[in-house]
mmCIF file of C-alpha atoms in Angstrom:
data_model
loop_
_atom_site.group_PDB
_atom_site.id
_atom_site.type_symbol
_atom_site.label_atom_id
_atom_site.label_comp_id
_atom_site.label_asym_id
_atom_site.label_seq_id
_atom_site.Cartn_x
_atom_site.Cartn_y
_atom_site.Cartn_z
ATOM 1 C CA UNK O 15 -27.192 -10.937 31.275
ATOM 2 C CA UNK O 16 -24.402 -13.181 32.605
ATOM 3 C CA UNK O 17 -20.842 -12.860 31.387
ATOM 4 C CA UNK O 18 -19.922 -15.736 29.117
ATOM 5 C CA UNK O 19 -16.249 -16.224 29.846
ATOM 6 C CA UNK O 20 -15.858 -18.711 27.001
ATOM 7 C CA UNK O 21 -16.963 -16.027 24.524
ATOM 8 C CA UNK O 22 -14.513 -13.527 25.973
ATOM 9 C CA UNK O 23 -11.658 -16.040 25.917
ATOM 10 C CA UNK O 24 -12.423 -17.141 22.368
ATOM 11 C CA UNK O 25 -12.561 -13.503 21.246
ATOM 12 C CA UNK O 26 -9.199 -12.702 22.830
ATOM 13 C CA UNK O 27 -7.379 -15.879 21.750
ATOM 14 C CA UNK O 28 -6.711 -14.957 18.083
ATOM 15 C CA UNK O 29 -5.281 -11.597 19.180
ATOM 16 C CA UNK O 30 -2.551 -13.348 21.184
ATOM 17 C CA UNK O 31 -0.792 -14.459 18.005
ATOM 18 C CA UNK O 32 -1.081 -10.943 16.607
ATOM 19 C CA UNK O 33 0.423 -9.482 19.753
ATOM 20 C CA UNK O 34 3.235 -12.062 19.701
ATOM 21 C CA UNK O 35 4.110 -11.086 16.109
ATOM 22 C CA UNK O 36 4.173 -7.356 16.865
ATOM 23 C CA UNK O 37 7.949 -7.161 17.542
ATOM 24 C CA UNK O 38 8.725 -8.794 14.151
ATOM 25 C CA UNK O 39 6.293 -6.515 12.391
ATOM 26 C CA UNK O 40 7.366 -3.244 13.993
ATOM 27 C CA UNK O 41 11.081 -3.883 13.478
ATOM 28 C CA UNK O 42 10.665 -4.865 9.814
ATOM 29 C CA UNK O 43 8.111 -2.138 9.045
ATOM 30 C CA UNK O 44 10.543 0.532 10.197
ATOM 31 C CA UNK O 45 13.379 -0.791 8.037
ATOM 32 C CA UNK O 46 13.231 -3.698 5.559
ATOM 33 C CA UNK O 47 9.562 -3.344 4.565
ATOM 34 C CA UNK O 48 10.063 0.310 3.588
ATOM 35 C CA UNK O 49 12.679 -0.750 1.007
ATOM 36 C CA UNK O 50 10.264 -3.025 -0.837
ATOM 37 C CA UNK O 51 8.406 -2.115 -4.002
ATOM 38 C CA UNK O 52 4.797 -2.013 -2.763
ATOM 39 C CA UNK O 53 1.609 -1.284 -4.721
ATOM 40 C CA UNK O 54 0.067 2.176 -4.631
ATOM 41 C CA UNK O 55 -3.159 0.595 -3.317
ATOM 42 C CA UNK O 56 -1.468 -0.842 -0.220
ATOM 43 C CA UNK O 57 -3.193 0.260 2.991
ATOM 44 C CA UNK O 58 -1.165 2.599 5.204
ATOM 45 C CA UNK O 59 1.001 0.825 7.776
ATOM 46 C CA UNK O 60 -0.974 2.262 10.701
ATOM 47 C CA UNK O 61 -4.202 0.593 9.484
ATOM 48 C CA UNK O 62 -3.032 -2.996 9.932
ATOM 49 C CA UNK O 63 -3.058 -3.104 13.745
ATOM 50 C CA UNK O 64 -6.610 -1.832 14.244
ATOM 51 C CA UNK O 65 -7.981 -3.876 11.330
ATOM 52 C CA UNK O 66 -6.392 -7.106 12.557
ATOM 53 C CA UNK O 67 -7.625 -6.467 16.099
ATOM 54 C CA UNK O 68 -11.223 -6.191 14.888
ATOM 55 C CA UNK O 69 -10.889 -9.188 12.568
ATOM 56 C CA UNK O 70 -9.215 -11.399 15.190
ATOM 57 C CA UNK O 71 -11.892 -10.514 17.735
ATOM 58 C CA UNK O 72 -14.721 -11.224 15.269
ATOM 59 C CA UNK O 73 -13.263 -14.557 14.167
ATOM 60 C CA UNK O 74 -12.684 -15.506 17.796
ATOM 61 C CA UNK O 75 -16.305 -14.785 18.640
ATOM 62 C CA UNK O 76 -17.344 -16.770 15.568
ATOM 63 C CA UNK O 77 -15.376 -19.734 16.914
ATOM 64 C CA UNK O 78 -17.214 -19.401 20.222
ATOM 65 C CA UNK O 79 -20.586 -19.510 18.427
ATOM 66 C CA UNK O 80 -19.528 -22.676 16.603
ATOM 67 C CA UNK O 81 -18.208 -24.211 19.816
ATOM 68 C CA UNK O 82 -21.471 -23.343 21.615
ATOM 69 C CA UNK O 83 -23.892 -24.426 18.877
ATOM 70 C CA UNK O 84 -21.841 -27.283 17.461
ATOM 71 C CA UNK O 85 -21.185 -29.141 20.695
ATOM 72 C CA UNK O 86 -17.518 -28.194 21.022
ATOM 73 C CA UNK O 87 -14.792 -30.569 19.883
ATOM 74 C CA UNK O 88 -16.891 -33.663 20.480
ATOM 75 C CA UNK O 89 -19.999 -32.557 18.593
ATOM 76 C CA UNK O 90 -20.778 -31.636 15.037
ATOM 77 C CA UNK O 91 -18.634 -28.487 15.363
ATOM 78 C CA UNK O 92 -15.355 -30.412 15.620
ATOM 79 C CA UNK O 93 -14.455 -30.176 11.921
ATOM 80 C CA UNK O 94 -15.241 -26.456 11.750
ATOM 81 C CA UNK O 95 -13.226 -25.845 14.930
ATOM 82 C CA UNK O 96 -10.296 -27.945 13.686
ATOM 83 C CA UNK O 97 -10.254 -25.965 10.428
ATOM 84 C CA UNK O 98 -10.504 -22.738 12.408
ATOM 85 C CA UNK O 99 -7.481 -23.719 14.526
ATOM 86 C CA UNK O 100 -5.516 -24.755 11.430
ATOM 87 C CA UNK O 101 -6.147 -21.421 9.713
ATOM 88 C CA UNK O 102 -5.333 -19.566 12.938
ATOM 89 C CA UNK O 103 -1.942 -21.302 13.151
ATOM 90 C CA UNK O 104 -1.241 -20.402 9.513
ATOM 91 C CA UNK O 105 -2.331 -16.832 10.257
ATOM 92 C CA UNK O 106 -0.027 -16.574 13.257
ATOM 93 C CA UNK O 107 2.878 -18.027 11.238
ATOM 94 C CA UNK O 108 2.658 -15.430 8.466
ATOM 95 C CA UNK O 109 4.211 -12.408 10.232
ATOM 96 C CA UNK O 110 7.270 -14.302 11.557
ATOM 97 C CA UNK O 111 7.816 -15.782 8.088
ATOM 98 C CA UNK O 112 7.284 -12.572 6.117
ATOM 99 C CA UNK O 113 8.567 -9.931 8.527
ATOM 100 C CA UNK O 114 10.831 -11.992 10.799
ATOM 101 C CA UNK O 115 12.577 -14.051 8.128
ATOM 102 C CA UNK O 116 12.070 -11.477 5.347
ATOM 103 C CA UNK O 117 10.740 -14.361 3.299
ATOM 104 C CA UNK O 118 8.272 -12.885 0.839
ATOM 105 C CA UNK O 119 7.859 -16.175 -1.023
ATOM 106 C CA UNK O 120 7.482 -18.126 2.203
ATOM 107 C CA UNK O 121 4.858 -15.628 3.306
ATOM 108 C CA UNK O 122 3.082 -16.061 -0.020
ATOM 109 C CA UNK O 123 2.986 -19.844 0.355
ATOM 110 C CA UNK O 124 1.677 -19.465 3.902
ATOM 111 C CA UNK O 125 -1.000 -16.925 3.007
ATOM 112 C CA UNK O 126 -2.276 -18.965 0.057
ATOM 113 C CA UNK O 127 -2.621 -21.994 2.352
ATOM 114 C CA UNK O 128 -4.202 -19.716 4.954
ATOM 115 C CA UNK O 129 -6.690 -18.305 2.453
ATOM 116 C CA UNK O 130 -7.858 -21.746 1.386
ATOM 117 C CA UNK O 131 -8.061 -23.084 4.922
ATOM 118 C CA UNK O 132 -9.870 -19.977 6.195
ATOM 119 C CA UNK O 133 -12.340 -20.209 3.305
ATOM 120 C CA UNK O 134 -13.177 -23.834 4.053
ATOM 121 C CA UNK O 135 -13.339 -23.051 7.788
ATOM 122 C CA UNK O 136 -15.729 -20.172 7.097
ATOM 123 C CA UNK O 137 -18.074 -22.426 5.133
ATOM 124 C CA UNK O 138 -17.945 -25.097 7.848
ATOM 125 C CA UNK O 139 -18.622 -22.466 10.508
ATOM 126 C CA UNK O 140 -21.564 -21.069 8.517
ATOM 127 C CA UNK O 141 -23.126 -24.534 8.452
ATOM 128 C CA UNK O 142 -23.084 -24.616 12.261
ATOM 129 C CA UNK O 143 -24.030 -20.995 12.937
ATOM 130 C CA UNK O 144 -24.878 -18.466 10.209
ATOM 131 C CA UNK O 145 -23.717 -15.499 12.299
ATOM 132 C CA UNK O 146 -20.330 -17.185 12.734
ATOM 133 C CA UNK O 147 -20.059 -17.593 8.977
ATOM 134 C CA UNK O 148 -20.988 -13.972 8.369
ATOM 135 C CA UNK O 149 -18.419 -12.837 10.956
ATOM 136 C CA UNK O 150 -15.750 -14.525 8.820
ATOM 137 C CA UNK O 151 -16.660 -12.545 5.662
ATOM 138 C CA UNK O 152 -14.696 -9.365 6.546
ATOM 139 C CA UNK O 153 -11.728 -11.569 7.438
ATOM 140 C CA UNK O 154 -11.898 -13.292 4.049
ATOM 141 C CA UNK O 155 -12.106 -9.925 2.296
ATOM 142 C CA UNK O 156 -9.058 -8.647 4.191
ATOM 143 C CA UNK O 157 -7.197 -11.890 3.457
ATOM 144 C CA UNK O 158 -7.959 -11.311 -0.230
ATOM 145 C CA UNK O 159 -6.287 -7.923 0.003
ATOM 146 C CA UNK O 160 -3.396 -9.277 2.069
ATOM 147 C CA UNK O 161 -2.828 -12.136 -0.387
ATOM 148 C CA UNK O 162 -2.828 -9.745 -3.352
ATOM 149 C CA UNK O 163 -0.434 -7.453 -1.489
ATOM 150 C CA UNK O 164 1.931 -10.331 -0.668
ATOM 151 C CA UNK O 165 1.818 -11.511 -4.281
ATOM 152 C CA UNK O 166 2.507 -8.019 -5.623
ATOM 153 C CA UNK O 167 5.485 -7.622 -3.304
ATOM 154 C CA UNK O 168 6.838 -11.062 -4.238
ATOM 155 C CA UNK O 169 6.384 -10.377 -7.958
ATOM 156 C CA UNK O 170 7.899 -6.881 -7.890
ATOM 157 C CA UNK O 171 10.923 -7.481 -5.687
ATOM 158 C CA UNK O 172 13.009 -9.855 -7.815
ATOM 159 C CA UNK O 173 16.049 -10.009 -5.551
ATOM 160 C CA UNK O 174 13.971 -11.548 -2.767
ATOM 161 C CA UNK O 175 12.078 -13.667 -5.294
ATOM 162 C CA UNK O 176 15.295 -15.456 -6.221
ATOM 163 C CA UNK O 177 16.141 -16.062 -2.553
ATOM 164 C CA UNK O 178 12.712 -17.497 -1.810
ATOM 165 C CA UNK O 179 12.253 -19.499 -5.000
ATOM 166 C CA UNK O 180 15.637 -20.265 -6.569
ATOM 167 C CA UNK O 181 15.523 -21.077 -10.254
ATOM 168 C CA UNK O 182 18.039 -23.876 -9.857
ATOM 169 C CA UNK O 183 18.170 -26.439 -7.007
#
């Protein structure tokens, strides 16, 4: 079976943003993040790296399947791929916003936009290739957890809430 370099590249691509955000995440996780009121159901810090690696790789492979079966950016897969890229950019932006800027509210805005965009992208991908759509399901489940976690932290850390969403202009 020949190596399909496009599949390998597509599977690695989403991880690049995760790797780029690692310095923000590690620095904040060791200091600022530990001071926040977090829910008792929050996953342990060590779980995020391995989970995101698997999810990024799966969504990257899903994008390859859509690219392959949908005719790339010039075929019927162009909308699904454009939505995929949009949600990937929002995904990559979250860690620098939340951990880098310590902006819990900004992270919440980003992740809500991400959740909606990823959901629409997943549906569009499913219409091109069912396996691609199914590969996005674990990602959507994890985004549900991540969104709830971000909301809980925003709601239960009022000092940062006021900085992110001032009551008066």
